[in-house]
PDB file of C-alpha atoms in Angstrom:
ATOM      1  CA  MET A1104       0.000   0.000   0.000  1.00 93.00           C
ATOM      2  CA  ARG A1105       2.783   2.407   0.918  1.00 96.00           C
ATOM      3  CA  GLN A1106       4.496   1.941  -2.445  1.00 98.00           C
ATOM      4  CA  LEU A1107       1.267   2.816  -4.268  1.00 98.00           C
ATOM      5  CA  TRP A1108       0.720   6.012  -2.298  1.00 98.00           C
ATOM      6  CA  GLU A1109       4.395   6.854  -2.754  1.00 97.00           C
ATOM      7  CA  GLU A1110       3.796   6.588  -6.500  1.00 98.00           C
ATOM      8  CA  HIS A1111       0.687   8.760  -6.135  1.00 98.00           C
ATOM      9  CA  ILE A1112       2.651  11.620  -4.633  1.00 98.00           C
ATOM     10  CA  VAL A1113       5.679  11.212  -6.915  1.00 98.00           C
ATOM     11  CA  TYR A1114       3.678  11.068 -10.146  1.00 99.00           C
ATOM     12  CA  THR A1115       1.492  13.957  -8.975  1.00 98.00           C
ATOM     13  CA  ARG A1116       4.699  15.947  -8.505  1.00 99.00           C
ATOM     14  CA  ASN A1117       5.950  14.890 -11.929  1.00 99.00           C
ATOM     15  CA  PHE A1118       2.649  15.936 -13.481  1.00 99.00           C
ATOM     16  CA  ILE A1119       2.805  19.378 -11.874  1.00 99.00           C
ATOM     17  CA  ILE A1120       6.353  19.948 -13.108  1.00 99.00           C
ATOM     18  CA  SER A1121       5.659  18.619 -16.605  1.00 99.00           C
ATOM     19  CA  SER A1122       2.372  20.459 -17.023  1.00 98.00           C
ATOM     20  CA  LEU A1123       3.554  23.818 -15.734  1.00 98.00           C
ATOM     21  CA  GLY A1124       6.792  23.496 -17.710  1.00 98.00           C
ATOM     22  CA  ASP A1125       5.043  22.530 -20.963  1.00 98.00           C
ATOM     23  CA  LEU A1126       7.208  19.427 -21.145  1.00 98.00           C
ATOM     24  CA  GLY A1127       6.660  16.833 -23.825  1.00 98.00           C
ATOM     25  CA  ASP A1128       6.072  14.060 -21.308  1.00 99.00           C
ATOM     26  CA  THR A1129       2.954  15.584 -19.719  1.00 98.00           C
ATOM     27  CA  GLY A1130       0.555  13.168 -21.408  1.00 98.00           C
ATOM     28  CA  LYS A1131       2.619  10.113 -20.514  1.00 99.00           C
ATOM     29  CA  VAL A1132       3.012  11.275 -16.921  1.00 99.00           C
ATOM     30  CA  ALA A1133      -0.763  11.815 -16.713  1.00 98.00           C
ATOM     31  CA  GLU A1134      -1.375   8.298 -18.056  1.00 98.00           C
ATOM     32  CA  ARG A1135       0.977   6.826 -15.466  1.00 99.00           C
ATOM     33  CA  LEU A1136      -0.610   8.845 -12.680  1.00 98.00           C
ATOM     34  CA  LEU A1137      -4.085   7.670 -13.679  1.00 98.00           C
ATOM     35  CA  ARG A1138      -2.877   4.065 -13.830  1.00 99.00           C
ATOM     36  CA  ASN A1139      -1.659   4.454 -10.249  1.00 99.00           C
ATOM     37  CA  GLN A1140      -5.221   5.213  -9.161  1.00 99.00           C
ATOM     38  CA  ASP A1141      -6.345   1.945 -10.741  1.00 99.00           C
ATOM     39  CA  ASP A1142      -3.467   0.172  -8.981  1.00 99.00           C
ATOM     40  CA  ILE A1143      -4.630   1.532  -5.621  1.00 99.00           C
ATOM     41  CA  GLY A1144      -8.174   0.356  -6.326  1.00 98.00           C
ATOM     42  CA  ASN A1145      -6.878  -3.060  -7.364  1.00 98.00           C
ATOM     43  CA  ALA A1146      -4.864  -3.314  -4.146  1.00 98.00           C
ATOM     44  CA  ILE A1147      -7.983  -3.251  -1.984  1.00 97.00           C
ATOM     45  CA  LYS A1148      -9.979  -5.736  -4.089  1.00 98.00           C
ATOM     46  CA  PRO A1149      -8.678  -8.845  -2.274  1.00 96.00           C
ATOM     47  CA  ILE A1150      -9.868  -7.330   1.009  1.00 95.00           C
ATOM     48  CA  TYR A1151     -12.957  -5.287   0.160  1.00 97.00           C
ATOM     49  CA  GLY A1152     -14.060  -6.826  -3.133  1.00 97.00           C
ATOM     50  CA  GLU A1153     -14.182  -5.982  -6.812  1.00 98.00           C
ATOM     51  CA  GLU A1154     -16.893  -3.325  -6.521  1.00 98.00           C
ATOM     52  CA  ALA A1155     -15.139  -1.449  -3.717  1.00 98.00           C
ATOM     53  CA  GLY A1156     -11.826  -1.491  -5.557  1.00 98.00           C
ATOM     54  CA  GLY A1157     -13.489  -0.137  -8.680  1.00 99.00           C
ATOM     55  CA  LYS A1158     -15.263   2.582  -6.713  1.00 99.00           C
ATOM     56  CA  LEU A1159     -12.060   3.722  -5.014  1.00 99.00           C
ATOM     57  CA  ALA A1160     -10.202   3.785  -8.330  1.00 99.00           C
ATOM     58  CA  LEU A1161     -12.985   5.882  -9.865  1.00 99.00           C
ATOM     59  CA  LEU A1162     -12.923   8.372  -6.986  1.00 99.00           C
ATOM     60  CA  LEU A1163      -9.136   8.624  -7.168  1.00 99.00           C
ATOM     61  CA  ARG A1164      -9.174   9.053 -10.950  1.00 99.00           C
ATOM     62  CA  ASP A1165     -11.624  11.939 -10.449  1.00 99.00           C
ATOM     63  CA  HIS A1166      -9.220  13.345  -7.846  1.00 99.00           C
ATOM     64  CA  ILE A1167      -6.448  13.382 -10.459  1.00 99.00           C
ATOM     65  CA  LEU A1168      -8.597  14.741 -13.292  1.00 98.00           C
ATOM     66  CA  ILE A1169      -9.802  17.581 -11.076  1.00 99.00           C
ATOM     67  CA  ALA A1170      -6.192  18.290 -10.057  1.00 98.00           C
ATOM     68  CA  ALA A1171      -5.251  18.489 -13.739  1.00 98.00           C
ATOM     69  CA  ASP A1172      -8.063  21.009 -14.292  1.00 98.00           C
ATOM     70  CA  LEU A1173      -6.798  23.050 -11.350  1.00 98.00           C
ATOM     71  CA  VAL A1174      -3.221  23.042 -12.653  1.00 98.00           C
ATOM     72  CA  LYS A1175      -4.391  24.105 -16.106  1.00 98.00           C
ATOM     73  CA  ALA A1176      -6.545  26.912 -14.694  1.00 98.00           C
ATOM     74  CA  ALA A1177      -3.734  28.129 -12.426  1.00 98.00           C
ATOM     75  CA  LYS A1178      -1.259  28.060 -15.291  1.00 98.00           C
ATOM     76  CA  THR A1179      -3.492  30.238 -17.473  1.00 97.00           C
ATOM     77  CA  GLY A1180      -4.391  32.633 -14.652  1.00 97.00           C
ATOM     78  CA  ASP A1181      -8.046  31.534 -14.671  1.00 98.00           C
ATOM     79  CA  ASN A1182      -8.893  32.332 -11.052  1.00 96.00           C
ATOM     80  CA  ASP A1183     -12.552  31.384 -11.521  1.00 98.00           C
ATOM     81  CA  GLY A1184     -11.465  28.031 -12.941  1.00 98.00           C
ATOM     82  CA  VAL A1185      -9.110  27.501 -10.007  1.00 96.00           C
ATOM     83  CA  ALA A1186     -11.901  28.265  -7.530  1.00 97.00           C
ATOM     84  CA  LYS A1187     -14.319  25.893  -9.270  1.00 98.00           C
ATOM     85  CA  SER A1188     -11.697  23.154  -9.434  1.00 98.00           C
ATOM     86  CA  ARG A1189     -10.842  23.585  -5.754  1.00 98.00           C
ATOM     87  CA  THR A1190     -14.519  23.290  -4.812  1.00 98.00           C
ATOM     88  CA  ARG A1191     -14.834  20.089  -6.862  1.00 99.00           C
ATOM     89  CA  TRP A1192     -11.538  18.780  -5.461  1.00 99.00           C
ATOM     90  CA  TYR A1193     -12.576  19.201  -1.840  1.00 99.00           C
ATOM     91  CA  ALA A1194     -15.999  17.667  -2.565  1.00 99.00           C
ATOM     92  CA  ASN A1195     -14.188  14.705  -4.122  1.00 99.00           C
ATOM     93  CA  ALA A1196     -12.038  14.424  -0.972  1.00 99.00           C
ATOM     94  CA  ASP A1197     -15.262  14.326   1.056  1.00 99.00           C
ATOM     95  CA  ASP A1198     -16.520  11.514  -1.183  1.00 99.00           C
ATOM     96  CA  ILE A1199     -13.272   9.556  -0.790  1.00 99.00           C
ATOM     97  CA  ALA A1200     -13.373   9.975   3.000  1.00 99.00           C
ATOM     98  CA  ALA A1201     -17.022   8.871   3.120  1.00 99.00           C
ATOM     99  CA  PHE A1202     -16.309   5.836   0.969  1.00 98.00           C
ATOM    100  CA  LEU A1203     -13.264   4.741   2.968  1.00 98.00           C
ATOM    101  CA  SER A1204     -14.871   5.313   6.365  1.00 98.00           C
ATOM    102  CA  GLY A1205     -17.855   3.265   5.206  1.00 98.00           C
ATOM    103  CA  ALA A1206     -15.553   0.371   4.345  1.00 97.00           C
ATOM    104  CA  ASN A1207     -13.557   0.287   7.564  1.00 98.00           C
ATOM    105  CA  PRO A1208     -14.709   1.345  11.057  1.00 97.00           C
ATOM    106  CA  ASN A1209     -11.089   2.102  11.989  1.00 97.00           C
ATOM    107  CA  TRP A1210     -10.996   4.908   9.430  1.00 97.00           C
ATOM    108  CA  LYS A1211     -12.889   7.822  10.937  1.00 98.00           C
ATOM    109  CA  LYS A1212     -14.445  10.087   8.334  1.00 98.00           C
ATOM    110  CA  ALA A1213     -13.348  13.302  10.062  1.00 98.00           C
ATOM    111  CA  ASP A1214      -9.744  12.078  10.296  1.00 98.00           C
ATOM    112  CA  LEU A1215      -9.680  10.992   6.658  1.00 98.00           C
ATOM    113  CA  THR A1216     -11.236  14.261   5.535  1.00 99.00           C
ATOM    114  CA  GLU A1217      -8.622  16.239   7.442  1.00 99.00           C
ATOM    115  CA  MET A1218      -5.791  14.155   5.965  1.00 98.00           C
ATOM    116  CA  LEU A1219      -7.139  14.439   2.420  1.00 99.00           C
ATOM    117  CA  TYR A1220      -7.658  18.199   2.747  1.00 99.00           C
ATOM    118  CA  LYS A1221      -4.071  18.526   3.963  1.00 99.00           C
ATOM    119  CA  HIS A1222      -2.914  16.599   0.871  1.00 98.00           C
ATOM    120  CA  LEU A1223      -4.839  19.037  -1.331  1.00 98.00           C
ATOM    121  CA  ASP A1224      -3.388  22.006   0.530  1.00 98.00           C
ATOM    122  CA  TYR A1225       0.189  20.792   0.068  1.00 98.00           C
ATOM    123  CA  THR A1226      -0.413  20.061  -3.602  1.00 98.00           C
ATOM    124  CA  THR A1227      -1.973  23.486  -4.152  1.00 97.00           C
ATOM    125  CA  THR A1228       1.007  25.125  -2.459  1.00 98.00           C
ATOM    126  CA  GLU A1229       3.331  23.217  -4.800  1.00 98.00           C
ATOM    127  CA  VAL A1230       1.456  24.506  -7.858  1.00 98.00           C
ATOM    128  CA  VAL A1231       1.255  28.110  -6.658  1.00 97.00           C
ATOM    129  CA  SER A1232       4.880  28.191  -5.496  1.00 98.00           C
ATOM    130  CA  ARG A1233       6.091  26.714  -8.764  1.00 98.00           C
ATOM    131  CA  LEU A1234       4.130  29.278 -10.778  1.00 98.00           C
ATOM    132  CA  LYS A1235       5.707  32.040  -8.688  1.00 98.00           C
ATOM    133  CA  LYS A1236       9.132  30.426  -9.179  1.00 98.00           C
ATOM    134  CA  ASP A1237       9.462  30.231  -5.408  1.00 99.00           C
ATOM    135  CA  TRP A1238      11.511  27.060  -5.602  1.00 98.00           C
ATOM    136  CA  ALA A1239      12.188  26.831  -1.862  1.00 99.00           C
ATOM    137  CA  ALA A1240       8.467  26.955  -1.028  1.00 99.00           C
ATOM    138  CA  ASP A1241       7.721  24.496  -3.830  1.00 99.00           C
ATOM    139  CA  ILE A1242      10.265  21.976  -2.546  1.00 98.00           C
ATOM    140  CA  ASN A1243       9.147  22.471   1.045  1.00 99.00           C
ATOM    141  CA  ALA A1244       5.503  21.846   0.111  1.00 99.00           C
ATOM    142  CA  TYR A1245       6.496  18.702  -1.762  1.00 99.00           C
ATOM    143  CA  ASP A1246       8.588  17.416   1.150  1.00 99.00           C
ATOM    144  CA  LEU A1247       5.768  18.051   3.624  1.00 99.00           C
ATOM    145  CA  GLY A1248       3.189  16.567   1.262  1.00 98.00           C
ATOM    146  CA  HIS A1249       5.336  13.516   0.627  1.00 98.00           C
ATOM    147  CA  ALA A1250       5.751  12.791   4.333  1.00 98.00           C
ATOM    148  CA  HIS A1251       2.047  13.422   4.841  1.00 98.00           C
ATOM    149  CA  MET A1252       1.051  10.974   2.099  1.00 98.00           C
ATOM    150  CA  LEU A1253       3.202   8.251   3.645  1.00 98.00           C
ATOM    151  CA  MET A1254       1.493   8.897   6.990  1.00 98.00           C
ATOM    152  CA  PHE A1255      -1.896   8.649   5.228  1.00 98.00           C
ATOM    153  CA  SER A1256      -0.882   5.348   3.656  1.00 98.00           C
ATOM    154  CA  ASP A1257       0.266   4.005   7.009  1.00 98.00           C
ATOM    155  CA  ALA A1258      -3.052   5.015   8.588  1.00 98.00           C
ATOM    156  CA  LEU A1259      -4.928   3.106   5.882  1.00 98.00           C
ATOM    157  CA  THR A1260      -2.710   0.058   6.328  1.00 97.00           C
ATOM    158  CA  ASP A1261      -3.110   0.143  10.114  1.00 97.00           C
ATOM    159  CA  GLY A1262      -6.885   0.277   9.695  1.00 97.00           C
ATOM    160  CA  ILE A1263      -6.914  -2.731   7.381  1.00 97.00           C
ATOM    161  CA  VAL A1264      -4.736  -4.767   9.752  1.00 96.00           C
ATOM    162  CA  LYS A1265      -7.000  -3.871  12.699  1.00 96.00           C
ATOM    163  CA  GLN A1266     -10.124  -4.788  10.735  1.00 96.00           C
ATOM    164  CA  PHE A1267      -8.743  -8.088   9.400  1.00 95.00           C
ATOM    165  CA  PRO A1268      -5.981  -9.185  11.793  1.00 92.00           C
ATOM    166  CA  LYS A1269      -6.196 -12.862  10.832  1.00 90.00           C
ATOM    167  CA  LYS A1270      -5.289 -12.036   7.232  1.00 86.00           C
ATOM    168  CA  PHE A1271      -1.936 -10.702   8.397  1.00 82.00           C
ATOM    169  CA  ILE A1272      -0.774 -13.415  10.771  1.00 76.00           C
TER     170      ILE A1272
END
């Protein structure tokens, strides 16, 4: 699980850099990032079932597609587009938290929501800092966001182990 969330944060970072820098690999990075969301969904299928894995992957793919809209709007100076994307992004985080907390009683919705919002905040700071060419703030936001995502992954893993301890003996 940790490896998959590590990939989530790394490929999100790569997408931000490629997209804002108009690099030729943006499409390929986006494809890889979207595939990671499917990988995360697939990882929970043995525990929560095919339908749950598909639902999580769909929610996470939406998370990435909304992020791409936000990056595009920020890059073009479309403040209204940024605001609309942020609203959709936080609503999607609410949906992810509701879904996960419904699957596992060890994952409290309020805690998940707070962790997901923090992830969005760090990612937004990366985008804004990069656009301003404030490289120190950009790197700091990435470092904080990276550590945060690993903590999020560990919280999910701990919840699964608590819910299904016999599967991990």
